[in-house]
Short mmCIF file of C-alpha atoms in Angstrom, two decimals:
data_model
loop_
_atom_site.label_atom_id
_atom_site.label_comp_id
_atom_site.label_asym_id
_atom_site.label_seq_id
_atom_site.Cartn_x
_atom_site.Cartn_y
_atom_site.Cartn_z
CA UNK G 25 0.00 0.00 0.00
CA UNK G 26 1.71 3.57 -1.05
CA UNK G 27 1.87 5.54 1.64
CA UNK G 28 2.03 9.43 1.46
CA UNK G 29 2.57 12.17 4.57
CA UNK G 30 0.98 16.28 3.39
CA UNK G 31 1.49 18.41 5.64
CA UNK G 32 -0.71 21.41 6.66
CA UNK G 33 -3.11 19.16 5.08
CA UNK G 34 -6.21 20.50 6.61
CA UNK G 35 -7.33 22.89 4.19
CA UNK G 36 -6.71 24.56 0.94
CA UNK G 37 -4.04 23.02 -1.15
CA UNK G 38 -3.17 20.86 1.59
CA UNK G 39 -6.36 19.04 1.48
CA UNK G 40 -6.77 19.25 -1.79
CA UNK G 41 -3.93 17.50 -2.34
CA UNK G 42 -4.75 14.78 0.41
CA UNK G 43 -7.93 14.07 -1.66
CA UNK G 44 -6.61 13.72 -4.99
CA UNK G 45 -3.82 11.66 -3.58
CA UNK G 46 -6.61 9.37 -2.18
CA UNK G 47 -8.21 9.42 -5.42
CA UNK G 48 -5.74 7.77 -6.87
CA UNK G 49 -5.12 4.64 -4.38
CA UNK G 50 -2.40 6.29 -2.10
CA UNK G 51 -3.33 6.14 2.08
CA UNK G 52 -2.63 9.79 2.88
CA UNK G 53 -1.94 11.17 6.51
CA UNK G 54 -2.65 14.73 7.26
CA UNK G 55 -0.36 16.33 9.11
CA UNK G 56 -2.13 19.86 10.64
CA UNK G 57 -1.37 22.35 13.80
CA UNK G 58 -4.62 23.60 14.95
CA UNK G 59 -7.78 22.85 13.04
CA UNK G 60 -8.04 19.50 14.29
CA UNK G 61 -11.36 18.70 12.88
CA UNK G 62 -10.90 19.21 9.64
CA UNK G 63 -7.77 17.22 9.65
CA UNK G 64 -9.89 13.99 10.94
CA UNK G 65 -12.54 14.65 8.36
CA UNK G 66 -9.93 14.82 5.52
CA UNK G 67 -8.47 12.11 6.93
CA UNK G 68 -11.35 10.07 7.14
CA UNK G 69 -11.54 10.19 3.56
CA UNK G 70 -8.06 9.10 3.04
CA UNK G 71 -7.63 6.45 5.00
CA UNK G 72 -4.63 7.97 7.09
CA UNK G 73 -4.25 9.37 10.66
CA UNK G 74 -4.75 12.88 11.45
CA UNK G 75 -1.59 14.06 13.02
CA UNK G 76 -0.81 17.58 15.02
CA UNK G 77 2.87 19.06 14.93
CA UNK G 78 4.64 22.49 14.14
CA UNK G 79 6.65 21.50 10.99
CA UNK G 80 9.43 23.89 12.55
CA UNK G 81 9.98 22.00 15.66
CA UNK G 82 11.89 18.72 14.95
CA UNK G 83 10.95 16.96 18.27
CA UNK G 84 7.42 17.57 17.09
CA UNK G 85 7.91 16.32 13.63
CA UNK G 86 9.90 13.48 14.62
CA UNK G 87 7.17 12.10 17.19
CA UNK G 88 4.58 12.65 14.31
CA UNK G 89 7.00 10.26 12.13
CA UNK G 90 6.78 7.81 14.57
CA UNK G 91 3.33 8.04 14.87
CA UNK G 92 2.50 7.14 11.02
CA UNK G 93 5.36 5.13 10.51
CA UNK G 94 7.28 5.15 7.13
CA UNK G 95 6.10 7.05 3.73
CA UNK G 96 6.80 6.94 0.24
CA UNK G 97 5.49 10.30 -0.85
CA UNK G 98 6.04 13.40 1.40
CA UNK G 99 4.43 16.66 0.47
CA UNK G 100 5.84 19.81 1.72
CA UNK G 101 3.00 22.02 1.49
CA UNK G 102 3.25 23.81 5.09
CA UNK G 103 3.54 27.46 4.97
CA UNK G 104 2.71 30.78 5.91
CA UNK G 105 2.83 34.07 4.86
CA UNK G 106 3.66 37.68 5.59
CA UNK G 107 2.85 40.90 3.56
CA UNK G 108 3.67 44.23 3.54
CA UNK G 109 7.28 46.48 3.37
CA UNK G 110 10.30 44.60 4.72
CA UNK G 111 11.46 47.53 6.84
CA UNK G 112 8.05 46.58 8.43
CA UNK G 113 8.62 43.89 9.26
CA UNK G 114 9.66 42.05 12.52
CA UNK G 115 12.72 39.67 12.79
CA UNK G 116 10.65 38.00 14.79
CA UNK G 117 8.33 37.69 11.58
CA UNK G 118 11.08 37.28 9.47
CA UNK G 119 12.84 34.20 11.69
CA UNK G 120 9.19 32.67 12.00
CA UNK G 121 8.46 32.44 7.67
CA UNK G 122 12.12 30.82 7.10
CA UNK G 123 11.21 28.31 10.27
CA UNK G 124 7.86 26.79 8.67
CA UNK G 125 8.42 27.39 5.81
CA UNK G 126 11.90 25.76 4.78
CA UNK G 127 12.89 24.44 7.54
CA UNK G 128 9.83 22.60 8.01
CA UNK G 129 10.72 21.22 5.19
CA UNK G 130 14.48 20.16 6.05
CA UNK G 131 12.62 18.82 9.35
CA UNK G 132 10.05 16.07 7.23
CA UNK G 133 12.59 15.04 4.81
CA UNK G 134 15.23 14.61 7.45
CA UNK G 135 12.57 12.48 8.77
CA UNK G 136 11.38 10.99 5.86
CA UNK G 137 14.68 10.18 4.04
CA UNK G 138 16.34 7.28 6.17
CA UNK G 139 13.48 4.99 4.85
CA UNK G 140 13.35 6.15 1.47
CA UNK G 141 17.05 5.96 0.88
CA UNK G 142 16.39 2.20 2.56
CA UNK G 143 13.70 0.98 0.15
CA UNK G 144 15.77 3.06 -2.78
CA UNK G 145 12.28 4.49 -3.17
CA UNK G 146 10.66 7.46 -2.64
CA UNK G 147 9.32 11.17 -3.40
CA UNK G 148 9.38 14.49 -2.00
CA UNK G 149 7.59 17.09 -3.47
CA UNK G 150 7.78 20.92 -1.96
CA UNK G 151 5.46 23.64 -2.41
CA UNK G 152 7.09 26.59 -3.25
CA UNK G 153 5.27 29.72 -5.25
CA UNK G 154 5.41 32.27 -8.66
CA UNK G 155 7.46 34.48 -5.78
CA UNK G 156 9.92 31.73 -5.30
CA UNK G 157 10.86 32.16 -8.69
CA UNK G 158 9.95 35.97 -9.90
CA UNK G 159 9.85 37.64 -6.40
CA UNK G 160 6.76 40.20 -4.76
CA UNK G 161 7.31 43.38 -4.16
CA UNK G 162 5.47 43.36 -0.32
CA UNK G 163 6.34 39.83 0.21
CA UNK G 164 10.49 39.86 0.35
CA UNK G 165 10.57 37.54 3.09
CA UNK G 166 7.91 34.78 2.27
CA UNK G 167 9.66 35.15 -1.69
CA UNK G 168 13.03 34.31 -0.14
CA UNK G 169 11.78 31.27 1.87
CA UNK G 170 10.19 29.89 -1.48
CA UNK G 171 13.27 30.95 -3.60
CA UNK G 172 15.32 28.95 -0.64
CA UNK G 173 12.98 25.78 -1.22
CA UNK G 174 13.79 25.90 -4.73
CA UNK G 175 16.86 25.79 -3.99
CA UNK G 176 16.69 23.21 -1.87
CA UNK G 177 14.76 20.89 -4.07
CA UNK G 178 17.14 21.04 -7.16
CA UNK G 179 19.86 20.37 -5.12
CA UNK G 180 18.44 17.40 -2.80
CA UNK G 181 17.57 16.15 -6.13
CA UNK G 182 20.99 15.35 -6.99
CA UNK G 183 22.02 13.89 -3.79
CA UNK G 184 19.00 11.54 -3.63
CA UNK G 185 19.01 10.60 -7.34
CA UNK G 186 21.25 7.71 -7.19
CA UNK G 187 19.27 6.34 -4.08
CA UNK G 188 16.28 6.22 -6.55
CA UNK G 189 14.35 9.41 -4.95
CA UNK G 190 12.62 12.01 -7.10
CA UNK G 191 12.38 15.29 -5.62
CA UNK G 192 10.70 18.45 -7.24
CA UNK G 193 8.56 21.02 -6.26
CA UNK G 194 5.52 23.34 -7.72
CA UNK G 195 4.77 27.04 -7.49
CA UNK G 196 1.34 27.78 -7.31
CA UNK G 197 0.37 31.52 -8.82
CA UNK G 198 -2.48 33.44 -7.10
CA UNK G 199 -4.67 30.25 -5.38
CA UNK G 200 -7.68 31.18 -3.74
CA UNK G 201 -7.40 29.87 -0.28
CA UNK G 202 -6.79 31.50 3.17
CA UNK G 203 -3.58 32.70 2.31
CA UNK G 204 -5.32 35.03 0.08
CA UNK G 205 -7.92 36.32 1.72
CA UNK G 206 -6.96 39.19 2.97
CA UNK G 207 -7.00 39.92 -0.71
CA UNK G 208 -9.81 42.58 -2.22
CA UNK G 209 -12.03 41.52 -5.04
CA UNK G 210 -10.11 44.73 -7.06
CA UNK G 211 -6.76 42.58 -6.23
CA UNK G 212 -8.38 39.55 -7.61
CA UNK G 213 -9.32 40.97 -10.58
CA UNK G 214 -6.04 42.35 -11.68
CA UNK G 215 -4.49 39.32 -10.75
CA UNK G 216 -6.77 37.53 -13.07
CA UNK G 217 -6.54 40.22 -15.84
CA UNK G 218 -2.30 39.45 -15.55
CA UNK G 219 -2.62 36.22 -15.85
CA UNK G 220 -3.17 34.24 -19.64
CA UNK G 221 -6.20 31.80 -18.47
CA UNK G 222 -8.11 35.12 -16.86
CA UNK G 223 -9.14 33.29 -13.68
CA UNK G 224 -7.39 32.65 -10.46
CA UNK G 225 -6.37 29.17 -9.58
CA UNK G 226 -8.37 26.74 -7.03
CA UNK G 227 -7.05 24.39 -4.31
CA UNK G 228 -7.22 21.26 -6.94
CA UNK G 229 -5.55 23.17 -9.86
CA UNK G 230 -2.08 22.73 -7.62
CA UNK G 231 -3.39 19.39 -6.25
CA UNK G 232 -3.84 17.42 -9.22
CA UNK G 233 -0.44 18.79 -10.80
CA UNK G 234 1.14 17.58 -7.48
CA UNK G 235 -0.61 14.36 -7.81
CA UNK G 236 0.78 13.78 -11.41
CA UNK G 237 3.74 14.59 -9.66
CA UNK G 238 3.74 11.28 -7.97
CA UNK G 239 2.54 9.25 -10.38
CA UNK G 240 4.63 6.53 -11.90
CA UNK G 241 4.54 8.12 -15.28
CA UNK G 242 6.58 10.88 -14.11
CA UNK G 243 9.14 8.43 -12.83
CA UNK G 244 12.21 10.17 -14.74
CA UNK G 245 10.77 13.49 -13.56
CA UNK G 246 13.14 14.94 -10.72
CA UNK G 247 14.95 18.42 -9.37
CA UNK G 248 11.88 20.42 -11.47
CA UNK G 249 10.13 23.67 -10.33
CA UNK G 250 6.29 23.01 -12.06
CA UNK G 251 4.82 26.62 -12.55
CA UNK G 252 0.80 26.31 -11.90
CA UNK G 253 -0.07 30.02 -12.16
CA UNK G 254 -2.51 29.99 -15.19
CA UNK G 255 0.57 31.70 -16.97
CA UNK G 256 1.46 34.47 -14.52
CA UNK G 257 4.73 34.67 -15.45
CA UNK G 258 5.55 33.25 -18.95
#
């Protein structure tokens, strides 16, 4: 049975992704840090446990590892965000976006990779963003942590190719999930009008990419950055 770990699973991409993982016949656990009950009812429809820890903390991701056991598929898709000028903003902010946000990610894999390197098996796919790759002006910080998962995908990628793992990463354009929604509908719309397709992207746009991802036809597919923005930036 494949087994697959995505965190901050609970709602938007997260549990989009959880579901269209299902969908296709993996047993997905959703990893979440407060809103409990939707992680059980996601859960419930993907056969895995519901499973509470701060990606930053490593003692907390390590007990949630031994809680589910082994996985083949880990998806990075943790994350918060932070707008507004950088001279606004806090180091406190600052330190907090580059803790979730990449190195919860060096905290799963480091978790994740002892079995996968094992089996010679595995994939780890990240969730980085548009910003990641052509930066924000009001979002410096949470563009540097994606830039820095980029980063970190290509080159994981190389280290873990020989052991048989795949590693790449996506970045989503404007989604519409909580992230967002401090958003206006006049922000929306420009968005939209910048963008070739002329519509913002839903939870399942990034989810089904991801889960093509980790199917076996990608199987020669690794160290990629997958652009699902609609054609933000061409």
């Amino acid at each position: 049975m494949a087994i697959a770990l995505v965190t901050g699973a609970s709602r938007g991409i997260g549990a989009a992704t959880a579901l269209a993982l299902s969908a296709r016949g993996w047993t997905v656990h959703v990893n979440y840090l407060k809103s409990a009950d939707r992680a059980r009812a996601v859960a419930e429809k993907t056969g895995g446990l519901a499973v509470q820890a701060d990606v930053s903390d490593f003692k907390q991701v390590e007990a949630m590892f031994q809680k589910i056991g082994p996985v083949e598929l880990l998806v990075n898709n943790a994350g918060i965000a932070h707008g507004g000028l950088l001279t606004d903003l806090s180091g406190e902010d600052w330190q907090r976006l580059f803790d979730v946000n990449i190195t919860g990610v060096f905290n799963c894999c480091r978790c994740a990779i002892p079995h996968m390197v094992h089996e010679k098996r595995g994939q780890i796919i990240s969730l980085a963003s548009i910003l990641g790759v052509a930066g924000g002006s009001c979002e410096v910080a949470y563009s540097a942590t994606k830039g820095a998962v980029i980063a970190y995908t290509k080159a994981l990628a190389k280290e873990l190719g020989p052991s048989g793992i795949r590693v790449n990463c996506v970045a989503p354009g404007c989604i519409d999930t909580d992230m967002t929604a401090n958003l206006t509908k006049e922000d929306f719309d420009r968005l939209a009008d910048d963008t070739a397709m002329c519509r913002i992207g839903r939870p399942e746009d990034v989810a089904d990419v991801i889960a093509l991802l980790a199917d076996p036809g990608a199987r020669f597919v690794t160290g990629q950055v997958i652009g699902i923005d609609g054609g933000l930036v061409i």
